[in-house]
Tab-separated table of C-alpha atoms in Angstrom:
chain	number	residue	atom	x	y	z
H	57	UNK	CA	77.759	49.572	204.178
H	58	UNK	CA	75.487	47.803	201.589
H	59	UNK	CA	77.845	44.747	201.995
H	60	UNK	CA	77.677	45.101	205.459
H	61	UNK	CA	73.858	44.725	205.615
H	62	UNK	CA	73.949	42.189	203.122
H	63	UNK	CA	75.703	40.047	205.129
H	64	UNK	CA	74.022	40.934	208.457
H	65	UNK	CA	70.679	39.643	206.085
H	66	UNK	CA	72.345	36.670	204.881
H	67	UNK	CA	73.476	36.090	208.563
H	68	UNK	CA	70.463	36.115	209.722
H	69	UNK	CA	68.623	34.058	207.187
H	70	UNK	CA	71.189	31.265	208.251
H	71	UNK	CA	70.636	31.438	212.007
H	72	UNK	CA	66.705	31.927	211.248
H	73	UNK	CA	66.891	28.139	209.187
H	74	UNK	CA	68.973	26.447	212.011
H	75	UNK	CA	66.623	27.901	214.687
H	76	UNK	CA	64.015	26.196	212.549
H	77	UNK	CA	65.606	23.065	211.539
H	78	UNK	CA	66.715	21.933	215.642
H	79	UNK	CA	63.051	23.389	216.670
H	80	UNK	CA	62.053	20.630	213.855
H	81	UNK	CA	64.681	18.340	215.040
H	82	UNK	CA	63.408	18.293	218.175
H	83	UNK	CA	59.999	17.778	217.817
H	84	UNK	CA	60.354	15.044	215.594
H	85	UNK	CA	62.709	13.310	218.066
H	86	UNK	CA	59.420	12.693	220.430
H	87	UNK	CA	57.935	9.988	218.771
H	88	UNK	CA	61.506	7.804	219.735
H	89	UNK	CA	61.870	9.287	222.702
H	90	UNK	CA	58.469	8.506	223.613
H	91	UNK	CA	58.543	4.906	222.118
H	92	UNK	CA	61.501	4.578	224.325
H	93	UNK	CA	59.516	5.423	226.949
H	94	UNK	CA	56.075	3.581	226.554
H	95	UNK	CA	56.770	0.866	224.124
H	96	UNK	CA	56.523	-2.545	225.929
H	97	UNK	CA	59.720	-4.812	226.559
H	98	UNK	CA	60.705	-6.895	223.850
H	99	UNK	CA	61.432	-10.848	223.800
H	100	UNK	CA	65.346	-9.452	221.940
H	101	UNK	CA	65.462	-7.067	224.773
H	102	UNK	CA	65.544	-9.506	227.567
H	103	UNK	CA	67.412	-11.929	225.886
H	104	UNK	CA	69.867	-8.704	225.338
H	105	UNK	CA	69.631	-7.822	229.119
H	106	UNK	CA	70.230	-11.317	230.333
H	107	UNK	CA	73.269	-11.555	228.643
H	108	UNK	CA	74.740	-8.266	229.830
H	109	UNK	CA	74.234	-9.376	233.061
H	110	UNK	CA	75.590	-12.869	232.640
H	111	UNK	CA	78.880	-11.234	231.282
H	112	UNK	CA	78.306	-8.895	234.317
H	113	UNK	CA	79.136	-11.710	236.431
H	114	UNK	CA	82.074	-13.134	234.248
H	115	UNK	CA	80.455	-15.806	232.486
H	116	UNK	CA	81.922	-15.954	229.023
H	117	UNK	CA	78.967	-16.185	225.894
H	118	UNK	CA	78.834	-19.411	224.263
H	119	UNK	CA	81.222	-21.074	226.303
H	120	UNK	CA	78.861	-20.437	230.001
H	121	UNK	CA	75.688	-19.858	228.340
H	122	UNK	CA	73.586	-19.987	224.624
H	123	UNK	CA	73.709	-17.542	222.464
H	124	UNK	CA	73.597	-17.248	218.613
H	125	UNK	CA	74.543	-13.410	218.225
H	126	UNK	CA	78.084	-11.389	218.485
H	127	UNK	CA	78.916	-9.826	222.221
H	128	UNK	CA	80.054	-6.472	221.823
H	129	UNK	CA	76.982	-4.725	222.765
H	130	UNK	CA	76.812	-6.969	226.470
H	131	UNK	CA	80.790	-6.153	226.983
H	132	UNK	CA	80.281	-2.443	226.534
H	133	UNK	CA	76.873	-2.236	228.607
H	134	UNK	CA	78.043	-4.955	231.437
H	135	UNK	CA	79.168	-2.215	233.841
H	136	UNK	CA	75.542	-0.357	234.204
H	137	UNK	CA	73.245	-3.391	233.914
H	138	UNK	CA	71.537	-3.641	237.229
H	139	UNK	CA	68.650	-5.735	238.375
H	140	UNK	CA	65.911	-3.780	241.036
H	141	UNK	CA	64.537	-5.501	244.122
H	142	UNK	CA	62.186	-7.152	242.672
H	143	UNK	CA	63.243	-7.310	238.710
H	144	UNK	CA	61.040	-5.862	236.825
H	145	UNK	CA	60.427	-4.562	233.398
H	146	UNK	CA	61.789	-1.054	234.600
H	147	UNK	CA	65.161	-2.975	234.742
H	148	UNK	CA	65.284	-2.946	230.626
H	149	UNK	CA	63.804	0.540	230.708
H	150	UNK	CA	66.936	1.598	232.336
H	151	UNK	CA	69.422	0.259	229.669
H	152	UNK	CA	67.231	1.969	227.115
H	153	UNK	CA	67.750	5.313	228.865
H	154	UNK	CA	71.615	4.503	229.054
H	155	UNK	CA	72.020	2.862	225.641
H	156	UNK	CA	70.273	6.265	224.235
H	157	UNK	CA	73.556	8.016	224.623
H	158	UNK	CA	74.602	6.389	221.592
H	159	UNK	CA	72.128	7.623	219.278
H	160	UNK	CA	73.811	11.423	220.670
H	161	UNK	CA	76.638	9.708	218.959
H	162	UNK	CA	75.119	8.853	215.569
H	163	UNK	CA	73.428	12.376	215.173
H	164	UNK	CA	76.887	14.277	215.772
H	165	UNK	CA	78.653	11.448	213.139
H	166	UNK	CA	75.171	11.932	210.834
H	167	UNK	CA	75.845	15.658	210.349
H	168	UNK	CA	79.579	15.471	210.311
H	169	UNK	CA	79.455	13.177	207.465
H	170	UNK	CA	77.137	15.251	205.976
H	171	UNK	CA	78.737	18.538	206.647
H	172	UNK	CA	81.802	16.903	204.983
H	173	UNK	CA	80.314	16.805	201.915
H	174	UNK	CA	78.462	20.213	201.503
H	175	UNK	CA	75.193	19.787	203.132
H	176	UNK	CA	73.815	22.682	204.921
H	177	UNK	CA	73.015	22.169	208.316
H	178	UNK	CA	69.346	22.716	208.560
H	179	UNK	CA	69.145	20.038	204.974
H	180	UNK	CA	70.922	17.537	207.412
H	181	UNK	CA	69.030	17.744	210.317
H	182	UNK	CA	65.611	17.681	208.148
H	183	UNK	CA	67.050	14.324	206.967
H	184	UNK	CA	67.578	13.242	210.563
H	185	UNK	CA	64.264	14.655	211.378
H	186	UNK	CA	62.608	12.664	208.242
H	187	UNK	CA	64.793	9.368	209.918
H	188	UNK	CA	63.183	10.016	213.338
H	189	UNK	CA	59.310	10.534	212.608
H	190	UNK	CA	59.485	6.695	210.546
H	191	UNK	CA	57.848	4.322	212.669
H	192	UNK	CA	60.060	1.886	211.350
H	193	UNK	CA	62.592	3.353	212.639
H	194	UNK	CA	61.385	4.991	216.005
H	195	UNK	CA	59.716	2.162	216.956
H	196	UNK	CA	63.155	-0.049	217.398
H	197	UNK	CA	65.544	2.478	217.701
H	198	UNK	CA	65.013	3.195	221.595
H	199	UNK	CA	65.398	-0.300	222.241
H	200	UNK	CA	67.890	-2.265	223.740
H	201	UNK	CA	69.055	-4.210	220.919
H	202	UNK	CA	72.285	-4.747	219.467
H	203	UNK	CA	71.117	-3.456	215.853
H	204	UNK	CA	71.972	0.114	217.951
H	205	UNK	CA	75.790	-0.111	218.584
H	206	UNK	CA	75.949	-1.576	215.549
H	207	UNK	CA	74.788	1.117	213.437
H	208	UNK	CA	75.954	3.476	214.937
H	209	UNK	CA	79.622	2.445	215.008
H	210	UNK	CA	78.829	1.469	211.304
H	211	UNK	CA	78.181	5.689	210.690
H	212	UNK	CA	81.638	6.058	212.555
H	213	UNK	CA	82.967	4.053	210.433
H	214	UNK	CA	81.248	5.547	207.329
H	215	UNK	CA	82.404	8.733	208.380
H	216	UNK	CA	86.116	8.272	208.724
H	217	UNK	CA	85.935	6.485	205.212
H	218	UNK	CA	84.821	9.275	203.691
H	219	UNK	CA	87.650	11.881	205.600
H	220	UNK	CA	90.070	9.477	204.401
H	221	UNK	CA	88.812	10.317	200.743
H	222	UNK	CA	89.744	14.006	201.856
H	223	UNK	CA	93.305	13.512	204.173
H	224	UNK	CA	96.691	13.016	202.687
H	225	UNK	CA	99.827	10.962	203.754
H	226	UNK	CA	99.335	9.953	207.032
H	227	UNK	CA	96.476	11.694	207.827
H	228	UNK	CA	94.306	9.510	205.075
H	229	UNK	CA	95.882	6.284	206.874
H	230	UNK	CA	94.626	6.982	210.106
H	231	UNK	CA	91.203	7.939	209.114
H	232	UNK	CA	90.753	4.842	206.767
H	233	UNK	CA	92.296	2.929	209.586
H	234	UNK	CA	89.637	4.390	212.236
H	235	UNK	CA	86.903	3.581	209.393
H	236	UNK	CA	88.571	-0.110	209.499
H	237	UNK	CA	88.092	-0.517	213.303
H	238	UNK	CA	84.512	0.740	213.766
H	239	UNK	CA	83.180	-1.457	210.809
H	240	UNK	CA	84.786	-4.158	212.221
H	241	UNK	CA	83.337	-3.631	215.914
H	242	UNK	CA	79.949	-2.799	214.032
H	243	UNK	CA	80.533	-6.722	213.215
H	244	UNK	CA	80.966	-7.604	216.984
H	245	UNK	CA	77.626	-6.164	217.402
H	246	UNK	CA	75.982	-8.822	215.177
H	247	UNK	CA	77.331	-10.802	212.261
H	248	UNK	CA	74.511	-9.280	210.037
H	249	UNK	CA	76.407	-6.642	209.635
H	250	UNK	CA	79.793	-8.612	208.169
H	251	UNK	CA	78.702	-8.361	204.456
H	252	UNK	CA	77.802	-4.734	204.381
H	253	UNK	CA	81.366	-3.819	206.504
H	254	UNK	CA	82.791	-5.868	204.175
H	255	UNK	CA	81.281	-4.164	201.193
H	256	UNK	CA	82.010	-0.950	203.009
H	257	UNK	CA	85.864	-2.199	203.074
H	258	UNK	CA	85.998	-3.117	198.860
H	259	UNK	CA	84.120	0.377	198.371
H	260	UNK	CA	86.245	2.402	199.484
H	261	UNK	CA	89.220	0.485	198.191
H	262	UNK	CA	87.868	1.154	195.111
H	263	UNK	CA	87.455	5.206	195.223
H	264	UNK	CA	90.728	7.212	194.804
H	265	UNK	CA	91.035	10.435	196.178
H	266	UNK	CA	90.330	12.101	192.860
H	267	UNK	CA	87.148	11.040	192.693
H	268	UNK	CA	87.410	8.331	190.449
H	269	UNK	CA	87.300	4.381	190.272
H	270	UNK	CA	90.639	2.825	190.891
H	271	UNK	CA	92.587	1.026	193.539
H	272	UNK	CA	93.268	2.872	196.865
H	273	UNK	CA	96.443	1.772	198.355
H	274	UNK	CA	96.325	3.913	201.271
H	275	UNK	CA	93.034	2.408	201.993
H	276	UNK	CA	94.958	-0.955	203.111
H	277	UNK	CA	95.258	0.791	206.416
H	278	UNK	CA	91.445	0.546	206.533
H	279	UNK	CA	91.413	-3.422	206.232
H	280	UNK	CA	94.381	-3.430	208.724
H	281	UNK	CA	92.173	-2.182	211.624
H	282	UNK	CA	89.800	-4.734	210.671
H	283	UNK	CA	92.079	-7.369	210.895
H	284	UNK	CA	93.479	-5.896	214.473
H	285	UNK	CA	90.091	-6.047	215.605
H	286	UNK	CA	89.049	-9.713	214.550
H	287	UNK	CA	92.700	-11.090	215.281
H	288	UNK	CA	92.475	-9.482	219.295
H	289	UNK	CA	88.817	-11.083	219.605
H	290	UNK	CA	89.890	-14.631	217.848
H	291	UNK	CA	92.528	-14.528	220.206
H	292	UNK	CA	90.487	-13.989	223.217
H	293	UNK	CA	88.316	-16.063	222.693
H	294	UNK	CA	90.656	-18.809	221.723
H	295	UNK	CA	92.467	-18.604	225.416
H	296	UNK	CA	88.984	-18.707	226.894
H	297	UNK	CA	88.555	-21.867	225.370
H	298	UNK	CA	85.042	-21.261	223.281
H	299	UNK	CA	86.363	-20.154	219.899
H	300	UNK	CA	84.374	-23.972	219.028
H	301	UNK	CA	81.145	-22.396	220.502
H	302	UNK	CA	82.020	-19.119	219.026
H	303	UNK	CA	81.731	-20.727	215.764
H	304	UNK	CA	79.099	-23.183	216.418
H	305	UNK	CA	76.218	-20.908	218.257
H	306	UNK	CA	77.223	-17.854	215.407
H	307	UNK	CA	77.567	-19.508	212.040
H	308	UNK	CA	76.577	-23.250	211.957
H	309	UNK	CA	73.021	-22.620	214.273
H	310	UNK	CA	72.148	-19.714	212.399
H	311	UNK	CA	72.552	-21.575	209.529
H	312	UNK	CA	70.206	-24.431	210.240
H	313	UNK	CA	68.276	-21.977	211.534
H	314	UNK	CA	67.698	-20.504	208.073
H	315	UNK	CA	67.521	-24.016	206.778
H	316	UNK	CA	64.784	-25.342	208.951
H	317	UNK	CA	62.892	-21.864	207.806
H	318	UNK	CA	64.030	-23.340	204.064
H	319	UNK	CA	62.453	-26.751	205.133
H	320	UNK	CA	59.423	-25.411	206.447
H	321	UNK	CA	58.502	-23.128	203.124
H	322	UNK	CA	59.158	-19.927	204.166
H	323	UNK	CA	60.363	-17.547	200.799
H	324	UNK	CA	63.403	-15.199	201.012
H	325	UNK	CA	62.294	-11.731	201.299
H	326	UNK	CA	61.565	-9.820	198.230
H	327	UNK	CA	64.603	-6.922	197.370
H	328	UNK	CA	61.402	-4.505	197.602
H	329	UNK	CA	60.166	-5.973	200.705
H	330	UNK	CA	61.197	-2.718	202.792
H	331	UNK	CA	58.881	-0.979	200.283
H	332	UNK	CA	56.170	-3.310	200.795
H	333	UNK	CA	56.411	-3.267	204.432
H	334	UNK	CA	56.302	0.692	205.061
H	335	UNK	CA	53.085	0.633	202.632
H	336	UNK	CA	51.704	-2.239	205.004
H	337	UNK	CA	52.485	-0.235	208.227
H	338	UNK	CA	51.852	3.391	206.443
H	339	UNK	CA	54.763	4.355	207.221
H	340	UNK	CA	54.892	7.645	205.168
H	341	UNK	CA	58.472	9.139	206.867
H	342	UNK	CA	59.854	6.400	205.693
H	343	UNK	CA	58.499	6.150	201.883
H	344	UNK	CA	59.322	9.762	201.901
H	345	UNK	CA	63.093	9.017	202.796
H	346	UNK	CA	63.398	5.861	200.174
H	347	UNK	CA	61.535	8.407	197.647
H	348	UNK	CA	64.278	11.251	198.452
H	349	UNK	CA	67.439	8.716	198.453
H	350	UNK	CA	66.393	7.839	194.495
H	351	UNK	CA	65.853	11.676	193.842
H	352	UNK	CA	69.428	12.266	194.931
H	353	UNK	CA	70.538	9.456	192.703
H	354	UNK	CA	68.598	10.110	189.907
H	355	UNK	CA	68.791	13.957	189.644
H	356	UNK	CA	69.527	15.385	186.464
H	357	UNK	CA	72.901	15.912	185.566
H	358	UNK	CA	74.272	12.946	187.694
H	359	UNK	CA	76.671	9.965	186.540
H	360	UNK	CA	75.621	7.503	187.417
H	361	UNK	CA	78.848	5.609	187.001
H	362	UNK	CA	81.546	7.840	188.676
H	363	UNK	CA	81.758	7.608	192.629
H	364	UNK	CA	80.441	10.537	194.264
H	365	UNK	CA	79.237	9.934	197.303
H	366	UNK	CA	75.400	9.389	196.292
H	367	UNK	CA	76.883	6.551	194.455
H	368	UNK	CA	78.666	5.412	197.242
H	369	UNK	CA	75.523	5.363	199.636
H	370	UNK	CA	73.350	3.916	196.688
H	371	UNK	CA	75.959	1.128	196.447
H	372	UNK	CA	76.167	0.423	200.292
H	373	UNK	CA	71.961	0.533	200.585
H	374	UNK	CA	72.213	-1.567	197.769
H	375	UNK	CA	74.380	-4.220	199.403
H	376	UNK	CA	72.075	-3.840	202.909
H	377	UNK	CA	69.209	-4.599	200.636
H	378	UNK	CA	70.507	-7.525	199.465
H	379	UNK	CA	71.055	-9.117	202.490
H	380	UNK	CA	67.736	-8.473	203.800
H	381	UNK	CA	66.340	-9.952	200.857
H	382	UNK	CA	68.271	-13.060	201.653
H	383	UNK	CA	67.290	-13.896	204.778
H	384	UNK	CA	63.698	-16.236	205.215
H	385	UNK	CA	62.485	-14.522	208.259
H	386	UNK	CA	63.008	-10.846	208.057
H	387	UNK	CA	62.099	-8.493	211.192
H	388	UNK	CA	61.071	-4.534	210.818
H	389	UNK	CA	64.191	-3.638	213.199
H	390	UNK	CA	66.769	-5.436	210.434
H	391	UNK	CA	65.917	-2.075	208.412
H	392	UNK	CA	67.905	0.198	210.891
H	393	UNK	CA	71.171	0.389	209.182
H	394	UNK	CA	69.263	0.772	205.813
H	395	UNK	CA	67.270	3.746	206.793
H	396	UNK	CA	70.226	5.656	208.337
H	397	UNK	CA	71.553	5.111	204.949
H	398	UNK	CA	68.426	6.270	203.008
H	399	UNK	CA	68.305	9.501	205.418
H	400	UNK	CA	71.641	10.332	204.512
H	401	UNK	CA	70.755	10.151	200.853
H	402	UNK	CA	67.414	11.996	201.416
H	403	UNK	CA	69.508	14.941	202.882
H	404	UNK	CA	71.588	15.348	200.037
H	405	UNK	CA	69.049	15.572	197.950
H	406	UNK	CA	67.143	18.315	200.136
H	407	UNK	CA	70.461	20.331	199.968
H	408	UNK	CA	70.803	19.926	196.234
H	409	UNK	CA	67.605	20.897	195.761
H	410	UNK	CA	68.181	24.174	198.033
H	411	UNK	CA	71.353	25.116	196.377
H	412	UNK	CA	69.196	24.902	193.140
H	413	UNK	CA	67.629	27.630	194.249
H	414	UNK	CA	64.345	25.928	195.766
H	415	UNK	CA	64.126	27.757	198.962
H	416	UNK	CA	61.134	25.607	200.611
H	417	UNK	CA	63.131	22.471	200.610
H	418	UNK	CA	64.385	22.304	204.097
H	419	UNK	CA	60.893	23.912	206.020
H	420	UNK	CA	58.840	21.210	203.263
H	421	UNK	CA	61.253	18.225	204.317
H	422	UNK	CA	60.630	19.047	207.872
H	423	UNK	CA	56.876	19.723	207.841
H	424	UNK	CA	56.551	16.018	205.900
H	425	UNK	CA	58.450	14.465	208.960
H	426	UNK	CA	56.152	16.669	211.839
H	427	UNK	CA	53.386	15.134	209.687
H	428	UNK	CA	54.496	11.936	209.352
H	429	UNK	CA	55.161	11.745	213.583
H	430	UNK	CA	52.266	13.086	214.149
């Protein structure tokens, strides 16, 4: 009997903190929603919209018209871009609403991964609550830019990486293979996001299933859904006859784009420059976040060295850093991918710290990000 009420307590106690942590959730999730809503039309965002609709109409980028970033995002949306009588604004609003199914997507993939690796519920959803209430996040997010299907498929991908840690045989293979074809596509979103796929790809080539450094074989499966994907979309393009302006409008513009910025004095951004820019915008959520991914590095007790999977985020933020510091004309909405990253660091550590035995970790996390949106 004593058991039995024990458990009925326990039961409750659980139900009581995920009651909490979606009410949380939820409110948090109003300052994007409502930036979705209210925030004016960006310059990206009809430059995004025209193309959709120009590969609505079966022109092919780069070969019928300009364009100096990767197409998957205008492919996938073509079919619901429409244009109102007369075009308006309202026209973008509408891909918004339709493009926000995919951040349903990165929440279920957010506390999967997360689940996976022993955090509780209501400590995952706090860090997706801390994630939502940053303004440097919110503010962007709802928009339709390609940074969206590109992180997101980039948590797919993140996600199956790390099952493929936990599968055997040919189980492992297909997950690592899975990982290999979403980081890939994350690429086909924009090429920005080729050096941290491809740091994804060494990483966990790297990590055996034991938890230790050392080559993966079975990870090769990973790299071979890559290739699939990049081989099909050379080889489409090829037979359309614009692989030239593929590579031209992508690589070689971009890259006299950054040398005109070069030419014209403009610095590379500093490796702290996300830092500096939340200060500049007070952006508390997401201080609080960068402050809780180096707690969950840094706790006591942790190697440093040996890849866990705080060392495998650290290592992956690292690399996004990085390349943001390399680029001379950094934008606020480059530091998507990078906060999705830091959230999922900041919710390990509020689970650590709950499993330690500090209750308030989870109701303190999530009254910081109600404060924060606010």
């Amino acid at each position: 009997m004593q058991n039995r009420d024990v458990n009925a307590t326990n039961g409750g106690r659980r139900l009581a903190g995920l009651l909490l942590a979606s009410a949380g959730l939820a409110l948090t999730l109003l300052l994007p929603v409502s930036a979705g809503r209210t925030r004016a039309v960006a310059a990206d965002e009809a430059e995004f919209f025209a193309a959709t609709l120009r590969v609505r109409d079966g022109l092919v980028p780069y070969r019928d018209f300009w364009e100096h970033h990767l197409p998957l995002q205008w492919y996938a949306m073509a079919p619901w871009a429409r244009v109102g009588d007369p075009p308006s604004g309202r026209d973008v609003l509408r891909m918004r609403a339709v493009q926000s199914v995919l951040w349903v997507a990165f929440g279920a993939a957010f506390l999967a991964l997360l689940r996976r690796r022993g955090v509780s519920t209501p400590a995952a959803l706090a860090g997706l609550a801390l994630l939502s209430s940053a303004v440097l996040f919110a503010s962007f997010a709802p928009e339709y830019r390609i940074d969206t299907p590109m992180t997101v498929l980039f948590l797919v991908g993140l996600l199956f990486a790390e099952r493929s840690l936990d599968e055997e045989g040919r189980a492992g293979a297909r997950a690592a293979s899975v990982a290999g074809l979403a980081f890939a596509l994350a690429t086909l979103c924009s090429q920005r996001m080729a050096p941290l796929a491809l740091a994804a790809l060494v990483l966990y080539s790297l990590v055996r299933r034991d938890g230790e450094w050392g080559l993966r074989a079975r990870f090769a499966a990973g790299w071979g859904g890559a290739v699939a994907v990049a081989v099909v979309f050379l080889s489409l393009y090829a037979a359309s006859g614009a692989i030239g302006e593929l590579v031209d409008q992508n690589v070689l513009q971009n890259a006299s784009y950054e040398a005109l910025a070069a030419r014209d004095g403009a610095a590379r951004a500093a490796p702290w420059w996300p830092v500096s820019l939340a200060l500049e915008v007070r952006d508390a959520a997401a201080l609080v976040l960068l402050l809780l991914a180096a707690a969950a590095v840094l706790a006591p007790g942790r190697d440093l060295l040996s890849p866990r999977v705080e060392t495998r985020l650290l290592l992956l933020l690292a690399a996004q850093a990085a390349l943001l510091s390399g680029i001379r004309t950094p934008n606020p909405y480059q530091l998507e991918t990078a906060l999705a990253l830091a959230a999922l660091l900041a919710a390990l550590a509020i689970s650590r710290a709950e499993s330690r035995g500090f209750r308030p970790a989870v109701p303190l996390a999530f009254a910081a990000a109600l404060a924060c949106a606010a």
